[in-house]
Amino acid sequence: MVFPGVAASSLRPGDRARAARTVRALHEVDLRVAEGSVHAVVGPRGAGKTTVLNLLSGYLAPTAGQLLVLGRDVTGQQPEQLARLGVGRSFRPSSVLDALTTAEQVELALASSSADHGRWPPRRELGQFREGAEAVLAEAGLAGQADVLAGSLAPCERRALEFAVAIAPGPQVLLLDEPTAGLGPDDVDRTIALLTRVAAGRTLVLVDHNLYAVRSVADTVTVLRGGEVVAEGAYDEVRPELGA
């Protein structure tokens, strides 16, 4: 898998990829992602989509092949190491904490990526990141909601907060796991608009079952089935493999 440019990566998962739990094996998957593009990975459940994200973010190590970043082999490096190289990720289920405000969530993300902190700062010290947090929240469409508890957000706003947490450290490659999952039609449209904003100046790789969203935002679509690539190209080119 190749991320050209600042976060240039090449990863070819081998015939098996395993963690402590069972994961979907990938068979000679070679995924090349153009710099500044939105690249969707789709397929039926169990096709290997989340395995791709786990490999790219360091939560799984391939048993064969390489991960290259800026021409350097970083195969087997941990998620925090890849994060420092500019690879960010959102998760399903959400990692948002209901008891914290939106600003505190983003402040924690900023603090964790700060060179000045080798530890998680206590809550009372998060205020030093307030200005940066408010800027990130504004980018995610949450301006004016810095002091709102995450647990009181509407579903679309909560998704926007997840994006804010993911982009706070400044990743140049952003991996998104089912960004429209669980949202109604109106919220899906709002999230599509948010994805378009977030994609500006970044490379996005996303997994999603919502083909309307995929068609709306993706420059390139890779279709997986049984751990293998069965089609790749623009949405209309791969549509016959999607049953759409």
Backbone as a ProteinNet text record, in pm:
[ID]
protein_1_A
[PRIMARY]
MVFPGVAASSLRPGDRARAARTVRALHEVDLRVAEGSVHAVVGPRGAGKTTVLNLLSGYLAPTAGQLLVLGRDVTGQQPEQLARLGVGRSFRPSSVLDALTTAEQVELALASSSADHGRWPPRRELGQFREGAEAVLAEAGLAGQADVLAGSLAPCERRALEFAVAIAPGPQVLLLDEPTAGLGPDDVDRTIALLTRVAAGRTLVLVDHNLYAVRSVADTVTVLRGGEVVAEGAYDEVRPELGA
[TERTIARY]
85	0	88.8	61.2	152	82.3	142.3	100.1	212.6	202.6	311	321.9	431.4	446.6	501.8	456.1	511.2	493.1	375	352.1	352.5	469.3	477.8	496.3	399.7	404.2	384.4	445.6	420.4	402.3	288	259.8	197.2	256.3	197.2	172.5	53.1	26.6	45.9	107.3	131.3	8.5	29.2	-85.2	-158.2	-95.3	-162.8	-130.1	-227.4	-204.5	-283.1	-216.4	-283	-252.9	-348.7	-327.5	-362.5	-381.7	-418.6	-554.4	-640.9	-769.2	-761.1	-859.4	-861.9	-893.2	-818.6	-844.4	-851.8	-908.3	-918.3	-782	-743.5	-618.1	-632.4	-523.6	-517.7	-422.3	-459.1	-380.9	-319.9	-191.9	-116.5	-192.6	-242.7	-310.5	-205.6	-215.6	-124.9	-211.9	-223	-311.3	-227	-248.5	-170.2	-263.1	-228.8	-313.7	-242.8	-306.3	-246.6	-248.7	-141.7	-132.8	-247.1	-310.6	-417.9	-550.4	-560.4	-684.1	-767.3	-891.7	-978.4	-993.2	-947.2	-943.7	-1032	-1136.2	-1229	-1196.4	-1206.8	-1192.6	-1327.4	-1389.3	-1524.2	-1527.8	-1639	-1657.7	-1750.4	-1792.3	-1882.1	-1812.3	-1892.4	-1834	-1741.2	-1626.5	-1529	-1437.4	-1446.2	-1363.6	-1218.4	-1191.7	-1055.1	-1034.7	-1143.8	-1132	-1067.8	-1115.5	-1058.3	-915.3	-885.1	-747.2	-654.9	-701.2	-621.7	-591.7	-694.5	-672.4	-578.5	-593.4	-507	-361.9	-339.2	-203	-144.3	-224.1	-174.3	-145.5	-216	-198.9	-111.6	-57.8	35.7	-26.5	-157.3	-221.8	-207.8	-167.7	-128.9	2.2	83.7	206.2	190.9	227.4	217.8	320.7	285.3	382	469.2	435.6	518.6	495.3	592.2	577.3	633.9	610.5	672.5	573.6	606.5	543.4	655.6	652.3	754.7	693.5	760.1	718.5	836.3	814.7	921.4	1043.6	1017	1124.1	1191.1	1145.1	1206.2	1115.9	1173.6	1097.2	1057.6	927.5	878.1	787.3	804.7	723.8	736.6	623.1	623.2	626.9	636.8	636.5	499	497.5	375.8	291.5	161.3	73.3	125.8	181.7	229.9	347.9	428.5	539.3	487.9	388.9	330.7	256.5	196.2	127.3	225.4	345.3	445.4	490.9	474.8	510.8	396.9	282.2	173.1	57	41.2	-71.8	-168.8	-291.5	-394.4	-509.7	-593.7	-702.7	-820.7	-941	-1060.7	-1103.3	-1186	-1219.1	-1369.7	-1411.2	-1543.6	-1523.5	-1590	-1678.9	-1601.7	-1675.9	-1616.8	-1529.5	-1420.7	-1333.3	-1363.5	-1469.5	-1508	-1560.3	-1522.1	-1562	-1676.3	-1789.9	-1909.5	-1893	-1809.3	-1800.1	-1710.1	-1641.8	-1554	-1622.1	-1582.5	-1632.4	-1563.8	-1619.6	-1557.3	-1415.6	-1397	-1263.2	-1165.9	-1208.8	-1119.2	-1077.1	-1169.3	-1133.9	-1020.9	-1034.9	-934.7	-806.3	-818.2	-699.3	-617.5	-683.7	-612	-537.9	-603	-537.7	-416.7	-429.9	-316.9	-205	-241.5	-140.3	-63.6	-134.6	-69.2	31.1	11.3	103.3	207.7	202.8	296	431.6	536.4	672.7	705.4	624.2	651.4	595.4	525.2	462.3	497.9	565.6	590.6	487.2	386.7	281.9	150.3	41.1	-87.8	-94.1	-120.2	-125.8	-253.3	-250.6	-375	-473.4	-600.2	-706.6	-686.6	-633.7	-617.6	-515.6	-428.8	-326.8	-369.4	-488.4	-529.5	-557.6	-581.4	-617.7	-516	-388.7	-286.3	-308.3	-390.4	-418.9	-553.8	-616.6	-752.6	-762.7	-672	-681	-671.4	-576	-561.8	-683.5	-740.9	-859.6	-976.9	-994	-1105.1	-1089	-966.1	-941.7	-976.5	-938.9	-969.8	-1120.6	-1186.5	-1332	-1401.3	-1351.8	-1410.4	-1393.9	-1276.8	-1254.3	-1351.2	-1385.5	-1476.5	-1623.5	-1650.8	-1788.5	-1851.1	-1768.5	-1818.8	-1781.2	-1768.8	-1738.1	-1847.5	-1806.6	-1901.8	-1951.5	-1899.8	-1945.4	-1832.4	-1732.9	-1615.4	-1649	-1750.7	-1781.6	-1900.6	-1942	-2052.7	-1999.5	-2067.6	-2027.5	-2050.4	-1955.3	-1966.8	-2091.8	-2130	-2246.4	-2377	-2379	-2502.4	-2508.1	-2407.8	-2404.3	-2500	-2554	-2631.7	-2537.5	-2590.5	-2503.2	-2407.5	-2455.9	-2368.5	-2260.8	-2296.1	-2198.4	-2094.4	-2138.6	-2044.3	-1944.4	-1994.2	-1904.5	-1805.7	-1852.6	-1763.4	-1656.3	-1693.3	-1594.8	-1491.2	-1534.3	-1439	-1337.8	-1385.9	-1295.4	-1200.5	-1253.3	-1170	-1057.2	-1088.6	-986	-881.8	-926.7	-834.6	-742.7	-793.5	-710.7	-629.6	-657.9	-588.7	-436.6	-379.5	-232.7	-172.3	-255.3	-204.7	-162.1	-234.4	-192.8	-206.9	-119.2	-129.6	-199.5	-202.5	-280.4	-380	-508.3	-612.4	-689.1	-695	-765.8	-898.3	-1008.6	-1141.1	-1217.6	-1261.6	-1333.7	-1483.8	-1554	-1699.5	-1748.4	-1707.7	-1743.2	-1892	-1971.7	-2115.5	-2199.1	-2136	-2210	-2306.5	-2429.6	-2527.3	-2593.9	-2569.2	-2626.3	-2746.6	-2844.5	-2957.8	-2921.1	-3011.6	-2979.5	-2932	-2998.8	-2957.3	-2818.5	-2792.4	-2661.5	-2552.8	-2588	-2490.9	-2449.5	-2545.4	-2512.3	-2422.8	-2451.3	-2366.9	-2225.7	-2217.9	-2086.5	-2008.8	-2077.1	-2011.1	-1950.3	-2024.8	-1972.1	-1851.4	-1857.5	-1745.1	-1623.4	-1645.1	-1534.4	-1466.4	-1544.9	-1488	-1398.2	-1441	-1358.2	-1232.3	-1248.3	-1134.6	-1031.9	-1077.6	-986.9	-895.1	-930.1	-849.2	-708.4	-608.8	-470.5	-427.6	-514.1	-479.9	-507.8	-452.7	-485.5	-577.1	-691.6	-787.7	-800.7	-799.6	-835	-952	-1063.2	-1180.2	-1242.1	-1301	-1382	-1524.9	-1619.3	-1759	-1849.2	-1963.5	-2062.7	-2164.4	-2164.3	-2260.6	-2208.4	-2260.3	-2208.8	-2242.9	-2350.4	-2381.9	-2270.3	-2225.5	-2116.1	-1987.1	-1959.3	-1838	-1838.5	-1950.9	-1961.5	-1943	-1988.5	-1985.5	-1846.5	-1761	-1634.1	-1510.3	-1519.1	-1398	-1350.6	-1221	-1158.7	-1133.9	-1095	-1064.8	-1130.7	-1181.4	-1246	-1177.5	-1137	-1084.1	-1187.2	-1222.7	-1322.2	-1249.8	-1271.2	-1214.4	-1323	-1282.2	-1370.2	-1282.8	-1310.2	-1231.5	-1084.6	-1052.3	-913.7	-836.3	-904.5	-838.4	-901.8	-822.5	-874.3	-941.8	-1070.3	-1142	-1167.3	-1152.2	-1169.6	-1111.4	-1066.7	-1016.6	-1030.6	-1071.6	-1085.9	-1185.4	-1231.5	-1336.4	-1464.3	-1554.2	-1675.4	-1751.2	-1772.5	-1849.4	-1779.4	-1646.6	-1571.4	-1586.8	-1597.3	-1605.8	-1749.7	-1843.2	-1983.5	-2037.2	-2002.3	-2053.9	-2016.5	-1904	-1861.7	-1931.3	-2000.9	-2064.9	-2210.8	-2265.9	-2407.4	-2494.6	-2438.6	-2512.7	-2581.2
-117.5	0	122.8	216.9	328.8	460.4	536.7	673.9	764.1	823.1	908.2	1036.2	1107.4	1239.4	1232.9	1323.2	1336.1	1208.4	1148.9	1021.5	912.1	885.9	788.3	650.5	564.5	432	327.4	213.7	100.6	-21.7	-86.3	-203.6	-309.4	-425.3	-538	-648.8	-656.3	-762.2	-897.1	-989	-1121.2	-1208.5	-1339.6	-1428	-1445.2	-1406.2	-1415.6	-1291.9	-1242.4	-1134.5	-1170.1	-1175.1	-1222	-1130.8	-1123	-1059.1	-1162.7	-1117.1	-1209.8	-1272.4	-1197.1	-1250.8	-1286.1	-1360.4	-1398.8	-1278.1	-1261.3	-1153.1	-1210.6	-1133.8	-1175.4	-1171.6	-1283.7	-1287.2	-1208.3	-1143.3	-1073.9	-1148.9	-1159.6	-1238	-1146	-1111.4	-1031	-904.8	-834.4	-707.2	-599.1	-530.2	-419.7	-297.4	-212.4	-96	29.7	108.2	229.8	350.3	438.4	553.3	680.2	755.6	878.6	987.7	1063.4	1173.9	1272.1	1313	1410.5	1355.6	1223.7	1163.3	1106.9	1074.5	998.6	859.8	758.9	621.7	536.5	478.2	395	247.7	170.8	25.5	-32.6	-107	-157.5	-307.6	-367	-509.5	-563.7	-688.9	-747.8	-764.4	-788.3	-811.6	-932.5	-919.6	-1027	-1025.2	-919.6	-914.3	-880.8	-820.6	-781.1	-631.7	-555.3	-409	-354.2	-399.5	-350.2	-399.4	-516.9	-565.4	-468.9	-415.2	-316.2	-196.3	-142.3	-27.4	-63	-182.5	-223.2	-237.7	-285.1	-294.1	-155.4	-67.1	66.4	148.9	120.7	200.8	133	16.1	-48.2	-137.7	-157.7	-245.7	-391.9	-417.6	-549.7	-536.5	-640.5	-644.4	-753	-724.9	-828.3	-937.7	-1061.5	-1170.2	-1178	-1098.2	-1085.6	-947.1	-897.4	-765.9	-655.6	-532.3	-416.8	-303	-217.4	-86.6	15.3	99.5	201.4	338.9	423.9	562.5	650.5	738	823.2	741.6	627	541.8	459.9	472.3	399.9	285	170	52.8	66.6	75.8	86	-32.1	-141.5	-260.2	-303.5	-326.6	-372.8	-262.5	-136.9	-28.5	-14	41.1	53.1	172.2	172.7	282.5	420.8	435.5	568.1	613.2	518.2	553.9	600	528.3	569.8	701.7	724.4	852	967.5	949.1	1055.8	1081	980.8	996.1	1055.8	1081.6	1149.2	1062.5	945.7	857.5	863.4	908	917.2	824.5	800.2	704.7	735.3	709.6	705.4	560.1	532	393.6	373.3	248.2	200.7	84.9	79.1	183.3	308.6	414.1	544.3	540.8	617.9	632.1	760	831.3	955	924.1	1007.1	988.4	1082.8	1027.6	1108	1212.6	1185.1	1273.2	1394	1400.2	1513.1	1607.8	1733.8	1829.4	1805.9	1865.1	1850.3	1906.7	2020.8	2080.4	1989	1929.3	1841.6	1720.9	1666.4	1552.3	1590.8	1706.8	1749.5	1791.7	1854.6	1891.8	1768.9	1659.9	1535.2	1485.1	1493.6	1450.1	1536.9	1667.3	1757.6	1731.6	1709.4	1685.2	1556.7	1453.7	1325	1331.1	1425.4	1437.5	1545.9	1614.8	1724	1670.4	1728.5	1687.4	1724.6	1813	1858.8	1765.5	1662.1	1573.6	1428.5	1365.7	1223.9	1145	1211.6	1147.7	1219.1	1157.5	1223.7	1329.7	1455.6	1560.6	1548.4	1593	1595.9	1692.6	1670.9	1749.6	1899.7	1938.6	2081.6	2148.6	2069.6	2126.7	2134.7	2084.3	2079.6	2217.2	2315.7	2448.7	2511.5	2471.8	2530	2494	2391.8	2349.6	2401.7	2490.2	2533.4	2602.8	2694	2768.4	2675	2582.4	2486.2	2397.4	2359.1	2273.7	2344.1	2472.2	2546.2	2558.3	2573.6	2581.3	2448.6	2338.2	2206.6	2182.7	2218.8	2202.1	2282.7	2402.6	2484.5	2417	2358.5	2288.8	2172.5	2108.6	1994.3	2034.9	2164.6	2210.2	2220.7	2228.3	2234.8	2366	2471.2	2602.4	2641.7	2696.9	2739.7	2629.9	2508	2395.6	2338.3	2419	2370.2	2318.9	2375.7	2338.6	2243.5	2187.5	2092.2	1952.8	1881.7	1744.9	1655.2	1567.7	1479	1392.7	1354.7	1268.9	1332.9	1464.4	1534.3	1570.4	1530.5	1564.9	1477.8	1535.8	1458.8	1364.5	1256.2	1159	1221.1	1312.4	1373.5	1459.2	1528.6	1610.3	1521.6	1409.7	1315.8	1263.5	1235.5	1190.9	1301.1	1425.5	1538.2	1548.6	1520.9	1522.9	1412.4	1296.3	1188.4	1232.6	1300.6	1352.1	1455.4	1542	1645.3	1582.6	1479.7	1410.6	1348.4	1292.3	1226.1	1324.5	1444.9	1539.9	1632	1631.3	1722.8	1710.6	1589.1	1579.6	1622.1	1656	1702.1	1593.1	1481.8	1375.8	1419	1368	1392.3	1277	1162.2	1047.8	1014.3	1009.9	984	859.1	761.8	636.4	642.8	622.1	636.7	505.5	455.4	328.6	356.9	332.8	348.5	484.1	592.4	725.6	758.1	685	713.9	607.8	513.2	404.4	458.5	408.2	444	578.3	646.5	779.1	771.1	859.1	870.6	945.7	947.9	1009.3	1153.7	1236.6	1377	1388.8	1307.2	1311.4	1256.7	1160.3	1110.6	1223.6	1302.2	1414.9	1515.8	1542.1	1635.3	1578.7	1448.9	1386.6	1384.6	1366.6	1374.8	1513.3	1616.2	1752.9	1771.4	1712.7	1721.8	1647.5	1530.1	1454.5	1534.2	1603.5	1685.1	1794	1856.2	1959.4	1898.7	1787.7	1723.8	1676	1636.9	1583.5	1689.3	1815.5	1922.1	1920.3	1897.6	1896.4	1767.4	1665	1537.2	1423	1307.2	1183.6	1102.7	1060.8	984.4	842.8	746.6	608.8	573.2	535.1	506.3	372.8	311.3	191.3	231	195.7	227.9	135.5	99.9	18.2	103.7	233.4	322.8	363.1	299.8	323.9	463.2	521.4	659.9	752.4	731.7	813.2	787.1	660.5	625.2	692.7	683.7	745.8	897.2	956.2	1101.9	1156.6	1079.8	1136.7	1071.3	946.9	872.9	903.5	926.4	936.5	798	704.9	568.1	472.9	361.4	260.2	126.5	60.8	-75.1	-169.8	-272.9	-370.3	-496.8	-534.9	-657.8	-764.6	-887.6	-1001.4	-1119.7	-1175.9	-1289.5	-1258.9	-1133.8	-1096.1	-1065.2	-1056.8	-1028.6	-907.5	-836.1	-725	-781.7	-749.2	-796.8	-684.5	-560.1	-446.9	-322.4	-230.9	-102.4	1.3	120.8	229.5	331.1	417.4	511.8	435.1	500.5	431.2	366.6	439.7	385	266.2	262.5	151.6	23.3	34.6	-85	-118.5	-37.9	-55.2	-195.7	-261.6	-397	-495	-472.6	-561.3	-528.4	-415.1	-371.4	-412.8	-457.7	-490	-367.7	-250.6	-125.1	-83.9
0	0	0	-83.3	-102.5	-70.6	17.8	44	-4.2	-123.3	-170.4	-88.5	-109.1	-48.4	91.9	175	309.5	388.9	378.6	446.4	340.7	280.6	173	232.4	207.5	266.6	159.3	178.7	90.9	177.3	164.7	246.5	158.4	157.3	86.7	188.6	245.9	340.9	274.7	346.3	292.3	301.7	295.4	285.3	417.4	530.2	659.4	741	815.4	911	1034.8	1150.1	1270.1	1387.9	1479.5	1608.6	1713.2	1837.6	1943	1912.7	1844.6	1803.7	1655.8	1608	1467.6	1381.1	1273.3	1179.6	1039.3	951.4	812.6	745.5	684.1	609.9	481.1	442.1	314.2	223.1	97.1	2.3	-102.7	-81.6	-178.3	-218.5	-120.4	-146.1	-168.8	-280.8	-313.3	-338.3	-237.6	-243.7	-252.8	-357.5	-378.2	-367.9	-275.4	-244.7	-290.3	-377.3	-429.2	-323.4	-317.5	-222	-243.3	-134.8	-141.1	-188.8	-203.6	-253.2	-138.5	-170.7	-80	-140.7	-68	-118	-28	-84.7	-7.8	-27.7	80.4	76	116	26	49.8	25.4	65.1	46.9	152.7	140.4	239.4	373.6	476.6	609	602.6	667.7	665.2	544.7	462.7	341.5	371	488.4	522.9	530.9	530.3	527.4	654.5	770.2	895.7	912.8	860.2	863.4	789.9	677.6	604.2	693.3	760.5	848.3	962.6	1018.2	1129.3	1085.8	965.5	913.2	890.7	833.1	801.5	925.2	1034.2	1155.9	1260.2	1229.3	1320.2	1424.4	1419.7	1516.6	1478.7	1356.2	1310	1233.9	1239.1	1159.2	1053.5	929	825.9	850.3	816.6	826.5	701.7	601.4	481.3	424.5	348.8	288.4	375.8	334.9	399.2	418.6	514.6	526.9	519.2	416.7	397.1	416.5	492.3	510	471.6	372.7	320.7	281.2	222.4	176.6	284.7	409	520.5	561.6	582.3	623	769.8	794.5	932.2	965.1	893.7	918.2	1063.7	1127.4	1265.7	1369.2	1326.3	1424	1487.4	1608.4	1686.6	1639.3	1675.9	1633.3	1669.6	1790.4	1829.8	1744.2	1697.1	1608.9	1472.6	1419.8	1292.6	1306.8	1422.6	1445.2	1436.5	1490.3	1483.3	1340.1	1254.4	1113.7	1031.5	1097	1027.7	987.1	1051.3	1022.5	1139.9	1115.2	1218.5	1187.1	1288.7	1269	1359.7	1308.8	1392.1	1406.2	1507.3	1540	1549.4	1529	1563.6	1660.3	1774.8	1825.8	1865.4	1891.9	1920.4	2044.8	2040	2156.9	2234.1	2195.9	2263.2	2403.3	2500.7	2640.3	2673.6	2712.2	2734.2	2843.6	2943.8	3060.6	3038.2	2924.4	2894.5	2796.7	2801.2	2702.9	2568.6	2466	2334.6	2335.1	2401.7	2406.9	2479.4	2590.9	2666.8	2584.2	2505.5	2419.4	2324.2	2260.7	2163.1	2233.5	2349.6	2426.9	2462.8	2499.4	2528.6	2405.2	2289.9	2166.3	2134.6	2156	2133.1	2232.5	2359	2462.1	2435.6	2390.6	2368.2	2254.7	2162.8	2049.4	2069.5	2183.8	2208.7	2251	2194.3	2231.3	2374.6	2434.6	2570.5	2676.4	2633.9	2730.2	2699.8	2793.3	2783.3	2859.7	2909.8	2988	2959	3001.1	2992.7	3100.5	3064.7	3166.2	3248	3374.2	3451.4	3388.1	3420.6	3357.6	3377.1	3492.7	3521.9	3430.6	3364.7	3277.5	3131.1	3101.2	2961.4	2903.1	2989	2941	2848.6	2861	2774.6	2627.1	2602.9	2465.6	2416.2	2495.6	2464.5	2328.9	2301.1	2175.4	2055.5	2062.4	1953.3	1940.5	2054.8	2052.1	1986.1	2017.3	1957.8	1806.7	1760.1	1615.9	1548	1611.1	1554.8	1554.7	1663.5	1670.1	1560.9	1535.7	1429.5	1293.5	1269.5	1142.8	1126.6	1238.3	1235.1	1241.6	1235.7	1236.1	1372.9	1478.3	1615.3	1682.5	1605.5	1663.3	1761.6	1876	1976.9	2067.5	2051.8	2133.9	2218.7	2247.9	2320.2	2459.5	2524.8	2662.7	2673.8	2562.6	2561.8	2593.9	2683.4	2714.7	2593.2	2567.8	2452.2	2460.2	2581.3	2597.3	2557.3	2541.9	2505	2357.2	2281	2138.7	2058	1952	1855.4	1780.2	1720.1	1652.9	1551.2	1469.3	1368.6	1434.1	1542.2	1614.1	1681.8	1732.9	1795.1	1691.7	1571.9	1465.3	1430.8	1428.6	1402.4	1510.1	1635.4	1743.8	1725.1	1681.4	1653.8	1548.2	1444.9	1342.5	1402.2	1488.7	1550.5	1631	1707.6	1786.2	1693.5	1581.9	1489.1	1418.3	1385.4	1310	1400.3	1530.9	1622.4	1616.6	1612	1606.7	1473.3	1375.1	1245.9	1150.2	1141.1	1048.8	904.1	821.3	678.1	608.4	672.8	626.4	736.2	701.8	800.4	760.1	851.2	829.7	904.7	834.7	893.9	883.3	997.3	1004.7	1011.9	901.8	891.6	942.6	879.2	929.1	924.6	846	842	912.5	980.6	1045.4	1150	1149.1	1249.8	1231.3	1121.3	1098.5	1004.9	1028.8	938.9	813	713.4	583.4	592.8	673.4	684	745.5	848.4	912.9	821.7	737.1	639.1	545.7	499.7	411.9	483.3	610.1	686	702.1	724.7	742.2	611.4	499.9	369.5	349.9	384.9	374.1	464.6	584.7	677.6	622.9	566.5	507.9	397.5	318.8	211.5	268.3	378.7	442.4	503	572.6	639.1	537.4	418.4	316.5	257.5	271.6	212.6	271.8	187.1	232.3	299.5	296.8	359.4	261.7	295.2	225.5	315.7	265	344	290	380.3	348.1	438.1	379.7	461.5	424	525.4	510.1	541.8	455	483.5	403	463.1	392.9	319	343.5	280.5	142.8	39.3	-95.2	-145.9	-96.6	-132.3	-84.4	38.3	91.3	14.6	-13.5	-88.1	-224.4	-294.8	-427.5	-419.2	-309.1	-295	-268	-199	-153.4	-212.4	-258.5	-294.3	-435.4	-448.8	-580.8	-639	-551.7	-592.4	-494.1	-545.4	-462.3	-487	-378.7	-386.1	-327.4	-402.2	-357.5	-312.9	-187.6	-133	-122.5	-144.1	-120.3	-81.2	35.2	80.9	96.9	133.2	154.7	28.8	-84.7	-211.6	-279.3	-356.8	-436.1	-560.6	-578.1	-696.6	-796.1	-753.3	-844.7	-780.6	-864.9	-815.5	-925.9	-887	-982.7	-932.1	-1021	-985.4	-952.6	-879.5	-833.6	-949.3	-1056.3	-1168.1	-1233.1	-1225.1	-1284.3	-1203.8	-1072.6	-987.8	-951.2	-994.3	-955.2	-981.5	-1093.1	-1114.3	-1003.4	-936.8	-828.4	-696.5	-692.9	-569	-561.5	-672.6	-674.9	-661.1	-696.3	-679.9	-809.3
[MASK]
++++++++++++++++++++++++++++++++++++++++++++++++++++++++++++++++++++++++++++++++++++++++++++++++++++++++++++++++++++++++++++++++++++++++++++++++++++++++++++++++++++++++++++++++++++++++++++++++++++++++++++++++++++++++++++++++++++++++++++++++++++

